[in-house]
């Protein structure tokens, strides 16, 4: 509307209308640009507190590194859309699988995130499986190993870590190759440990390896000295502790105190974590063997050393060779799948199920939701770092018998 007392010509009115239209068009394009830059919201739960609270940072930090790198590169490449920044929506599941399931229900139904990443730990993958399958939201698992996942016959979850039966075959094969005839077995009463024990026991028998000590212990264990007294009396050639991070520390303390001088000492989960290296001096833990099939020195895997350097620079400590690497690899797989299929969930499912993805752990391909490319392996602490010592096809160093506790 013109001001009172001022008359505008028809040309002025048309010109004003054209200018207004131009401004509106410009604002509209700006709005579209802003919409295109809307963050891709990726949700997950993490055990920030509870019994897994001291172990899970290696997973969360791998996720955060990946997000930072993607955003620094201009955002996540989405098929048909271009790049958009990544934003995380995170819940603390408090190390309780039921709360993880509740968190993923919220992420999908209430928060309406675009994508999902996995929680930390085997029980948590099991707990969220029905939620993910019911809502048909693709999720690439990582820190989970149980044949129960395979038995789920999942269509929207994929399991990147090797299964307990594969780890058991690898472990028994390693012991047999070293000429071991007796191995004492200590097992934490958690699903991954117990299931690995179930598979490894008949394989040890088949290989002619006696098990003079076969003990299980609760999550609440605070001292392993008594169990290791029995181990010392049995005089085995190897000790296999199917442990988690907390009790791996307990084992080292008790083994030193008890004088367990055995050339092969295997701890299931824990020695890969940075806090394990911070807890003990290098001579103490030198020679310990643990689960893992990744090392930055493996030149056949593009990006392995770059990931190690980037993680160390960002967090001031090296990555967990097992959990950090598999979590980062799962992000790489999701990134490549989204670049191919976009955010359409069914297209994503088809892409993840059929494509081969290049990761810091080498190429990964799934069949029936299981990783059929990665070879399960063993790491050993050598010279203050970690090297793959088994199987030989991916080894970066020869196995060296442990010599005391220093």
GROMACS .gro file of N, CA and C in nm, residues 39-182:
model
  432
   39UNK      N    1   2.103  -3.096   0.905
   39UNK     CA    2   2.190  -3.207   0.945
   39UNK      C    3   2.124  -3.344   0.927
   40UNK      N    4   2.206  -3.441   0.894
   40UNK     CA    5   2.164  -3.580   0.897
   40UNK      C    6   2.176  -3.624   1.043
   41UNK      N    7   2.065  -3.660   1.103
   41UNK     CA    8   2.065  -3.695   1.244
   41UNK      C    9   2.083  -3.846   1.259
   42UNK      N   10   2.191  -3.883   1.328
   42UNK     CA   11   2.225  -4.024   1.346
   42UNK      C   12   2.217  -4.056   1.496
   43UNK      N   13   2.137  -4.156   1.530
   43UNK     CA   14   2.113  -4.187   1.670
   43UNK      C   15   2.174  -4.318   1.716
   44UNK      N   16   2.207  -4.325   1.844
   44UNK     CA   17   2.253  -4.450   1.904
   44UNK      C   18   2.256  -4.433   2.056
   45UNK      N   19   2.265  -4.546   2.126
   45UNK     CA   20   2.288  -4.542   2.271
   45UNK      C   21   2.430  -4.586   2.298
   46UNK      N   22   2.482  -4.546   2.412
   46UNK     CA   23   2.618  -4.582   2.451
   46UNK      C   24   2.621  -4.601   2.602
   47UNK      N   25   2.696  -4.699   2.646
   47UNK     CA   26   2.707  -4.727   2.790
   47UNK      C   27   2.805  -4.629   2.854
   48UNK      N   28   2.757  -4.507   2.876
   48UNK     CA   29   2.844  -4.406   2.936
   48UNK      C   30   2.864  -4.428   3.085
   49UNK      N   31   2.766  -4.494   3.147
   49UNK     CA   32   2.776  -4.527   3.289
   49UNK      C   33   2.748  -4.676   3.307
   50UNK      N   34   2.764  -4.727   3.429
   50UNK     CA   35   2.746  -4.869   3.453
   50UNK      C   36   2.875  -4.946   3.433
   51UNK      N   37   2.866  -5.080   3.432
   51UNK     CA   38   2.986  -5.162   3.433
   51UNK      C   39   3.068  -5.154   3.304
   52UNK      N   40   3.007  -5.106   3.195
   52UNK     CA   41   3.081  -5.091   3.069
   52UNK      C   42   3.128  -4.948   3.046
   53UNK      N   43   3.101  -4.861   3.144
   53UNK     CA   44   3.134  -4.720   3.127
   53UNK      C   45   3.281  -4.693   3.102
   54UNK      N   46   3.370  -4.775   3.159
   54UNK     CA   47   3.513  -4.749   3.139
   54UNK      C   48   3.564  -4.807   3.008
   55UNK      N   49   3.485  -4.894   2.945
   55UNK     CA   50   3.527  -4.958   2.821
   55UNK      C   51   3.470  -4.889   2.696
   56UNK      N   52   3.350  -4.833   2.708
   56UNK     CA   53   3.280  -4.782   2.589
   56UNK      C   54   3.339  -4.657   2.525
   57UNK      N   55   3.419  -4.574   2.594
   57UNK     CA   56   3.473  -4.455   2.526
   57UNK      C   57   3.547  -4.485   2.397
   58UNK      N   58   3.609  -4.601   2.387
   58UNK     CA   59   3.682  -4.633   2.264
   58UNK      C   60   3.588  -4.644   2.145
   59UNK      N   61   3.463  -4.681   2.170
   59UNK     CA   62   3.364  -4.687   2.063
   59UNK      C   63   3.311  -4.546   2.032
   60UNK      N   64   3.273  -4.474   2.135
   60UNK     CA   65   3.219  -4.339   2.116
   60UNK      C   66   3.321  -4.248   2.049
   61UNK      N   67   3.446  -4.259   2.090
   61UNK     CA   68   3.549  -4.174   2.031
   61UNK      C   69   3.573  -4.206   1.884
   62UNK      N   70   3.557  -4.332   1.846
   62UNK     CA   71   3.568  -4.368   1.704
   62UNK      C   72   3.454  -4.303   1.625
   63UNK      N   73   3.333  -4.309   1.681
   63UNK     CA   74   3.218  -4.244   1.616
   63UNK      C   75   3.242  -4.094   1.601
   64UNK      N   76   3.289  -4.032   1.709
   64UNK     CA   77   3.309  -3.887   1.707
   64UNK      C   78   3.418  -3.846   1.609
   65UNK      N   79   3.522  -3.926   1.598
   65UNK     CA   80   3.626  -3.898   1.500
   65UNK      C   81   3.569  -3.903   1.359
   66UNK      N   82   3.491  -4.007   1.331
   66UNK     CA   83   3.431  -4.021   1.198
   66UNK      C   84   3.341  -3.902   1.167
   67UNK      N   85   3.259  -3.862   1.261
   67UNK     CA   86   3.169  -3.748   1.240
   67UNK      C   87   3.249  -3.621   1.211
   68UNK      N   88   3.354  -3.597   1.289
   68UNK     CA   89   3.436  -3.477   1.268
   68UNK      C   90   3.500  -3.478   1.130
   69UNK      N   91   3.550  -3.592   1.087
   69UNK     CA   92   3.614  -3.601   0.955
   69UNK      C   93   3.513  -3.579   0.843
   70UNK      N   94   3.394  -3.637   0.859
   70UNK     CA   95   3.290  -3.620   0.757
   70UNK      C   96   3.250  -3.474   0.747
   71UNK      N   97   3.229  -3.409   0.859
   71UNK     CA   98   3.186  -3.269   0.858
   71UNK      C   99   3.295  -3.176   0.807
   72UNK      N  100   3.419  -3.206   0.840
   72UNK     CA  101   3.531  -3.127   0.789
   72UNK      C  102   3.542  -3.138   0.637
   73UNK      N  103   3.497  -3.251   0.582
   73UNK     CA  104   3.502  -3.273   0.437
   73UNK      C  105   3.380  -3.215   0.366
   74UNK      N  106   3.292  -3.149   0.440
   74UNK     CA  107   3.174  -3.087   0.378
   74UNK      C  108   3.044  -3.157   0.408
   75UNK      N  109   3.049  -3.266   0.484
   75UNK     CA  110   2.927  -3.336   0.520
   75UNK      C  111   2.918  -3.475   0.460
   76UNK      N  112   2.811  -3.545   0.496
   76UNK     CA  113   2.788  -3.680   0.447
   76UNK      C  114   2.730  -3.675   0.306
   77UNK      N  115   2.792  -3.746   0.215
   77UNK     CA  116   2.744  -3.752   0.077
   77UNK      C  117   2.621  -3.842   0.070
   78UNK      N  118   2.510  -3.786   0.024
   78UNK     CA  119   2.384  -3.859   0.015
   78UNK      C  120   2.343  -3.869  -0.131
   79UNK      N  121   2.320  -3.988  -0.179
   79UNK     CA  122   2.283  -4.007  -0.319
   79UNK      C  123   2.162  -3.922  -0.353
   80UNK      N  124   2.174  -3.841  -0.458
   80UNK     CA  125   2.063  -3.759  -0.505
   80UNK      C  126   2.045  -3.628  -0.431
   81UNK      N  127   2.123  -3.604  -0.326
   81UNK     CA  128   2.106  -3.481  -0.247
   81UNK      C  129   2.232  -3.396  -0.237
   82UNK      N  130   2.348  -3.456  -0.240
   82UNK     CA  131   2.470  -3.383  -0.211
   82UNK      C  132   2.511  -3.405  -0.067
   83UNK      N  133   2.584  -3.311  -0.012
   83UNK     CA  134   2.639  -3.327   0.123
   83UNK      C  135   2.557  -3.255   0.229
   84UNK      N  136   2.545  -3.319   0.345
   84UNK     CA  137   2.480  -3.258   0.461
   84UNK      C  138   2.562  -3.289   0.586
   85UNK      N  139   2.569  -3.195   0.680
   85UNK     CA  140   2.646  -3.220   0.803
   85UNK      C  141   2.583  -3.331   0.886
   86UNK      N  142   2.664  -3.395   0.967
   86UNK     CA  143   2.619  -3.504   1.054
   86UNK      C  144   2.600  -3.452   1.196
   87UNK      N  145   2.489  -3.492   1.258
   87UNK     CA  146   2.460  -3.457   1.396
   87UNK      C  147   2.423  -3.586   1.471
   88UNK      N  148   2.478  -3.605   1.589
   88UNK     CA  149   2.448  -3.724   1.669
   88UNK      C  150   2.337  -3.696   1.771
   89UNK      N  151   2.253  -3.798   1.791
   89UNK     CA  152   2.155  -3.800   1.900
   89UNK      C  153   2.189  -3.921   1.985
   90UNK      N  154   2.234  -3.898   2.109
   90UNK     CA  155   2.292  -4.005   2.191
   90UNK      C  156   2.216  -4.019   2.323
   91UNK      N  157   2.189  -4.143   2.362
   91UNK     CA  158   2.132  -4.174   2.493
   91UNK      C  159   2.231  -4.261   2.570
   92UNK      N  160   2.239  -4.240   2.701
   92UNK     CA  161   2.316  -4.326   2.788
   92UNK      C  162   2.228  -4.445   2.827
   93UNK      N  163   2.266  -4.565   2.784
   93UNK     CA  164   2.185  -4.682   2.821
   93UNK      C  165   2.226  -4.740   2.957
   94UNK      N  166   2.324  -4.676   3.022
   94UNK     CA  167   2.364  -4.710   3.158
   94UNK      C  168   2.408  -4.856   3.173
   95UNK      N  169   2.458  -4.913   3.065
   95UNK     CA  170   2.504  -5.053   3.064
   95UNK      C  171   2.390  -5.151   3.091
   96UNK      N  172   2.268  -5.112   3.055
   96UNK     CA  173   2.151  -5.198   3.074
   96UNK      C  174   2.083  -5.222   2.940
   97UNK      N  175   2.085  -5.346   2.890
   97UNK     CA  176   2.027  -5.376   2.758
   97UNK      C  177   1.883  -5.329   2.741
   98UNK      N  178   1.802  -5.340   2.847
   98UNK     CA  179   1.662  -5.298   2.837
   98UNK      C  180   1.654  -5.148   2.806
   99UNK      N  181   1.742  -5.071   2.868
   99UNK     CA  182   1.742  -4.927   2.842
   99UNK      C  183   1.793  -4.895   2.702
  100UNK      N  184   1.879  -4.979   2.650
  100UNK     CA  185   1.923  -4.961   2.512
  100UNK      C  186   1.806  -4.981   2.416
  101UNK      N  187   1.726  -5.084   2.439
  101UNK     CA  188   1.608  -5.108   2.355
  101UNK      C  189   1.512  -4.990   2.363
  102UNK      N  190   1.491  -4.937   2.483
  102UNK     CA  191   1.404  -4.821   2.500
  102UNK      C  192   1.460  -4.700   2.426
  103UNK      N  193   1.591  -4.684   2.431
  103UNK     CA  194   1.654  -4.570   2.364
  103UNK      C  195   1.634  -4.577   2.213
  104UNK      N  196   1.649  -4.696   2.154
  104UNK     CA  197   1.634  -4.707   2.009
  104UNK      C  198   1.488  -4.690   1.967
  105UNK      N  199   1.396  -4.730   2.052
  105UNK     CA  200   1.254  -4.703   2.023
  105UNK      C  201   1.230  -4.552   2.019
  106UNK      N  202   1.288  -4.477   2.113
  106UNK     CA  203   1.274  -4.331   2.114
  106UNK      C  204   1.340  -4.269   1.992
  107UNK      N  205   1.459  -4.316   1.960
  107UNK     CA  206   1.532  -4.260   1.846
  107UNK      C  207   1.453  -4.272   1.717
  108UNK      N  208   1.388  -4.387   1.700
  108UNK     CA  209   1.314  -4.411   1.576
  108UNK      C  210   1.176  -4.346   1.579
  109UNK      N  211   1.102  -4.366   1.687
  109UNK     CA  212   0.961  -4.324   1.691
  109UNK      C  213   0.943  -4.178   1.729
  110UNK      N  214   1.022  -4.131   1.826
  110UNK     CA  215   1.003  -3.994   1.874
  110UNK      C  216   1.101  -3.897   1.809
  111UNK      N  217   1.229  -3.930   1.812
  111UNK     CA  218   1.329  -3.839   1.757
  111UNK      C  219   1.334  -3.842   1.605
  112UNK      N  220   1.287  -3.951   1.548
  112UNK     CA  221   1.282  -3.968   1.402
  112UNK      C  222   1.418  -3.938   1.337
  113UNK      N  223   1.520  -4.004   1.390
  113UNK     CA  224   1.654  -3.986   1.333
  113UNK      C  225   1.657  -4.043   1.191
  114UNK      N  226   1.754  -3.997   1.115
  114UNK     CA  227   1.768  -4.043   0.976
  114UNK      C  228   1.837  -4.179   0.966
  115UNK      N  229   1.936  -4.199   1.055
  115UNK     CA  230   2.017  -4.321   1.050
  115UNK      C  231   2.048  -4.366   1.193
  116UNK      N  232   2.097  -4.488   1.204
  116UNK     CA  233   2.134  -4.543   1.334
  116UNK      C  234   2.279  -4.594   1.331
  117UNK      N  235   2.346  -4.582   1.446
  117UNK     CA  236   2.471  -4.652   1.471
  117UNK      C  237   2.446  -4.751   1.586
  118UNK      N  238   2.538  -4.841   1.606
  118UNK     CA  239   2.518  -4.949   1.703
  118UNK      C  240   2.557  -4.908   1.844
  119UNK      N  241   2.498  -4.972   1.945
  119UNK     CA  242   2.541  -4.954   2.084
  119UNK      C  243   2.670  -5.033   2.109
  120UNK      N  244   2.716  -5.030   2.234
  120UNK     CA  245   2.840  -5.100   2.268
  120UNK      C  246   2.809  -5.232   2.339
  121UNK      N  247   2.855  -5.342   2.282
  121UNK     CA  248   2.846  -5.470   2.349
  121UNK      C  249   2.743  -5.566   2.293
  122UNK      N  250   2.770  -5.694   2.310
  122UNK     CA  251   2.686  -5.801   2.258
  122UNK      C  252   2.543  -5.798   2.313
  123UNK      N  253   2.522  -5.792   2.445
  123UNK     CA  254   2.384  -5.796   2.497
  123UNK      C  255   2.298  -5.683   2.444
  124UNK      N  256   2.361  -5.571   2.410
  124UNK     CA  257   2.288  -5.453   2.366
  124UNK      C  258   2.244  -5.467   2.220
  125UNK      N  259   2.326  -5.531   2.140
  125UNK     CA  260   2.285  -5.563   2.003
  125UNK      C  261   2.166  -5.658   2.004
  126UNK      N  262   2.172  -5.758   2.092
  126UNK     CA  263   2.062  -5.853   2.102
  126UNK      C  264   1.933  -5.781   2.143
  127UNK      N  265   1.945  -5.690   2.240
  127UNK     CA  266   1.828  -5.620   2.293
  127UNK      C  267   1.761  -5.530   2.191
  128UNK      N  268   1.840  -5.464   2.107
  128UNK     CA  269   1.780  -5.370   2.012
  128UNK      C  270   1.737  -5.437   1.883
  129UNK      N  271   1.776  -5.563   1.862
  129UNK     CA  272   1.742  -5.633   1.738
  129UNK      C  273   1.595  -5.629   1.703
  130UNK      N  274   1.506  -5.667   1.795
  130UNK     CA  275   1.362  -5.664   1.763
  130UNK      C  276   1.311  -5.525   1.729
  131UNK      N  277   1.367  -5.423   1.793
  131UNK     CA  278   1.324  -5.285   1.765
  131UNK      C  279   1.361  -5.246   1.623
  132UNK      N  280   1.485  -5.271   1.587
  132UNK     CA  281   1.534  -5.237   1.454
  132UNK      C  282   1.458  -5.313   1.346
  133UNK      N  283   1.435  -5.442   1.369
  133UNK     CA  284   1.366  -5.523   1.268
  133UNK      C  285   1.220  -5.481   1.253
  134UNK      N  286   1.156  -5.450   1.365
  134UNK     CA  287   1.014  -5.410   1.359
  134UNK      C  288   0.995  -5.280   1.282
  135UNK      N  289   1.086  -5.187   1.302
  135UNK     CA  290   1.075  -5.057   1.235
  135UNK      C  291   1.144  -5.055   1.098
  136UNK      N  292   1.218  -5.162   1.067
  136UNK     CA  293   1.285  -5.174   0.938
  136UNK      C  294   1.383  -5.059   0.913
  137UNK      N  295   1.467  -5.036   1.014
  137UNK     CA  296   1.570  -4.932   1.004
  137UNK      C  297   1.706  -5.000   0.998
  138UNK      N  298   1.783  -4.982   0.892
  138UNK     CA  299   1.912  -5.050   0.879
  138UNK      C  300   2.008  -5.010   0.991
  139UNK      N  301   2.082  -5.108   1.043
  139UNK     CA  302   2.182  -5.083   1.146
  139UNK      C  303   2.299  -5.179   1.126
  140UNK      N  304   2.418  -5.123   1.119
  140UNK     CA  305   2.538  -5.203   1.102
  140UNK      C  306   2.600  -5.227   1.239
  141UNK      N  307   2.594  -5.350   1.286
  141UNK     CA  308   2.649  -5.384   1.417
  141UNK      C  309   2.800  -5.386   1.415
  142UNK      N  310   2.860  -5.378   1.534
  142UNK     CA  311   3.006  -5.382   1.541
  142UNK      C  312   3.056  -5.461   1.662
  143UNK      N  313   3.043  -5.407   1.784
  143UNK     CA  314   3.103  -5.470   1.901
  143UNK      C  315   3.015  -5.581   1.958
  144UNK      N  316   2.979  -5.676   1.876
  144UNK     CA  317   2.891  -5.785   1.919
  144UNK      C  318   2.937  -5.915   1.854
  145UNK      N  319   2.945  -6.020   1.934
  145UNK     CA  320   2.982  -6.150   1.880
  145UNK      C  321   2.901  -6.259   1.950
  146UNK      N  322   2.804  -6.311   1.881
  146UNK     CA  323   2.723  -6.422   1.930
  146UNK      C  324   2.649  -6.485   1.813
  147UNK      N  325   2.641  -6.616   1.814
  147UNK     CA  326   2.567  -6.683   1.707
  147UNK      C  327   2.416  -6.660   1.721
  148UNK      N  328   2.373  -6.608   1.836
  148UNK     CA  329   2.231  -6.572   1.851
  148UNK      C  330   2.193  -6.465   1.749
  149UNK      N  331   2.287  -6.378   1.718
  149UNK     CA  332   2.262  -6.275   1.617
  149UNK      C  333   2.241  -6.340   1.480
  150UNK      N  334   2.323  -6.440   1.452
  150UNK     CA  335   2.308  -6.513   1.326
  150UNK      C  336   2.172  -6.583   1.320
  151UNK      N  337   2.132  -6.640   1.433
  151UNK     CA  338   2.006  -6.713   1.439
  151UNK      C  339   1.884  -6.623   1.426
  152UNK      N  340   1.902  -6.494   1.450
  152UNK     CA  341   1.790  -6.399   1.436
  152UNK      C  342   1.741  -6.390   1.292
  153UNK      N  343   1.829  -6.428   1.199
  153UNK     CA  344   1.799  -6.414   1.055
  153UNK      C  345   1.753  -6.272   1.025
  154UNK      N  346   1.830  -6.176   1.076
  154UNK     CA  347   1.795  -6.035   1.063
  154UNK      C  348   1.802  -5.989   0.918
  155UNK      N  349   1.713  -5.899   0.884
  155UNK     CA  350   1.713  -5.838   0.751
  155UNK      C  351   1.763  -5.694   0.754
  156UNK      N  352   1.760  -5.633   0.873
  156UNK     CA  353   1.797  -5.491   0.883
  156UNK      C  354   1.914  -5.468   0.977
  157UNK      N  355   1.978  -5.576   1.025
  157UNK     CA  356   2.100  -5.565   1.104
  157UNK      C  357   2.209  -5.651   1.041
  158UNK      N  358   2.332  -5.600   1.045
  158UNK     CA  359   2.447  -5.673   0.992
  158UNK      C  360   2.553  -5.678   1.101
  159UNK      N  361   2.624  -5.790   1.107
  159UNK     CA  362   2.715  -5.814   1.218
  159UNK      C  363   2.858  -5.818   1.166
  160UNK      N  364   2.935  -5.717   1.203
  160UNK     CA  365   3.067  -5.696   1.144
  160UNK      C  366   3.176  -5.774   1.216
  161UNK      N  367   3.158  -5.798   1.345
  161UNK     CA  368   3.258  -5.874   1.420
  161UNK      C  369   3.238  -6.023   1.395
  162UNK      N  370   3.349  -6.097   1.396
  162UNK     CA  371   3.340  -6.242   1.375
  162UNK      C  372   3.262  -6.307   1.488
  163UNK      N  373   3.204  -6.422   1.461
  163UNK     CA  374   3.121  -6.493   1.558
  163UNK      C  375   3.207  -6.581   1.650
  164UNK      N  376   3.154  -6.617   1.768
  164UNK     CA  377   3.232  -6.697   1.864
  164UNK      C  378   3.283  -6.829   1.810
  165UNK      N  379   3.208  -6.895   1.723
  165UNK     CA  380   3.257  -7.021   1.667
  165UNK      C  381   3.382  -6.999   1.582
  166UNK      N  382   3.385  -6.885   1.509
  166UNK     CA  383   3.503  -6.854   1.428
  166UNK      C  384   3.622  -6.819   1.517
  167UNK      N  385   3.598  -6.740   1.621
  167UNK     CA  386   3.706  -6.706   1.714
  167UNK      C  387   3.759  -6.831   1.785
  168UNK      N  388   3.668  -6.923   1.820
  168UNK     CA  389   3.709  -7.046   1.889
  168UNK      C  390   3.799  -7.131   1.799
  169UNK      N  391   3.763  -7.145   1.673
  169UNK     CA  392   3.847  -7.221   1.578
  169UNK      C  393   3.984  -7.157   1.565
  170UNK      N  394   3.985  -7.025   1.556
  170UNK     CA  395   4.111  -6.953   1.542
  170UNK      C  396   4.198  -6.971   1.666
  171UNK      N  397   4.139  -6.959   1.785
  171UNK     CA  398   4.215  -6.970   1.910
  171UNK      C  399   4.269  -7.112   1.930
  172UNK      N  400   4.186  -7.211   1.906
  172UNK     CA  401   4.231  -7.350   1.919
  172UNK      C  402   4.341  -7.381   1.818
  173UNK      N  403   4.327  -7.329   1.698
  173UNK     CA  404   4.429  -7.349   1.595
  173UNK      C  405   4.562  -7.287   1.634
  174UNK      N  406   4.557  -7.170   1.695
  174UNK     CA  407   4.679  -7.103   1.740
  174UNK      C  408   4.749  -7.185   1.848
  175UNK      N  409   4.673  -7.231   1.948
  175UNK     CA  410   4.732  -7.309   2.057
  175UNK      C  411   4.794  -7.438   2.004
  176UNK      N  412   4.723  -7.503   1.912
  176UNK     CA  413   4.775  -7.627   1.855
  176UNK      C  414   4.904  -7.602   1.777
  177UNK      N  415   4.908  -7.490   1.703
  177UNK     CA  416   5.026  -7.458   1.624
  177UNK      C  417   5.148  -7.429   1.711
  178UNK      N  418   5.124  -7.385   1.835
  178UNK     CA  419   5.235  -7.358   1.927
  178UNK      C  420   5.275  -7.483   2.005
  179UNK      N  421   5.211  -7.596   1.977
  179UNK     CA  422   5.245  -7.720   2.043
  179UNK      C  423   5.191  -7.732   2.184
  180UNK      N  424   5.089  -7.656   2.218
  180UNK     CA  425   5.032  -7.659   2.352
  180UNK      C  426   4.960  -7.792   2.376
  181UNK      N  427   4.984  -7.853   2.493
  181UNK     CA  428   4.916  -7.977   2.530
  181UNK      C  429   4.824  -7.960   2.651
  182UNK      N  430   4.836  -7.847   2.722
  182UNK     CA  431   4.746  -7.821   2.834
  182UNK      C  432   4.723  -7.670   2.847
   0.00000   0.00000   0.00000
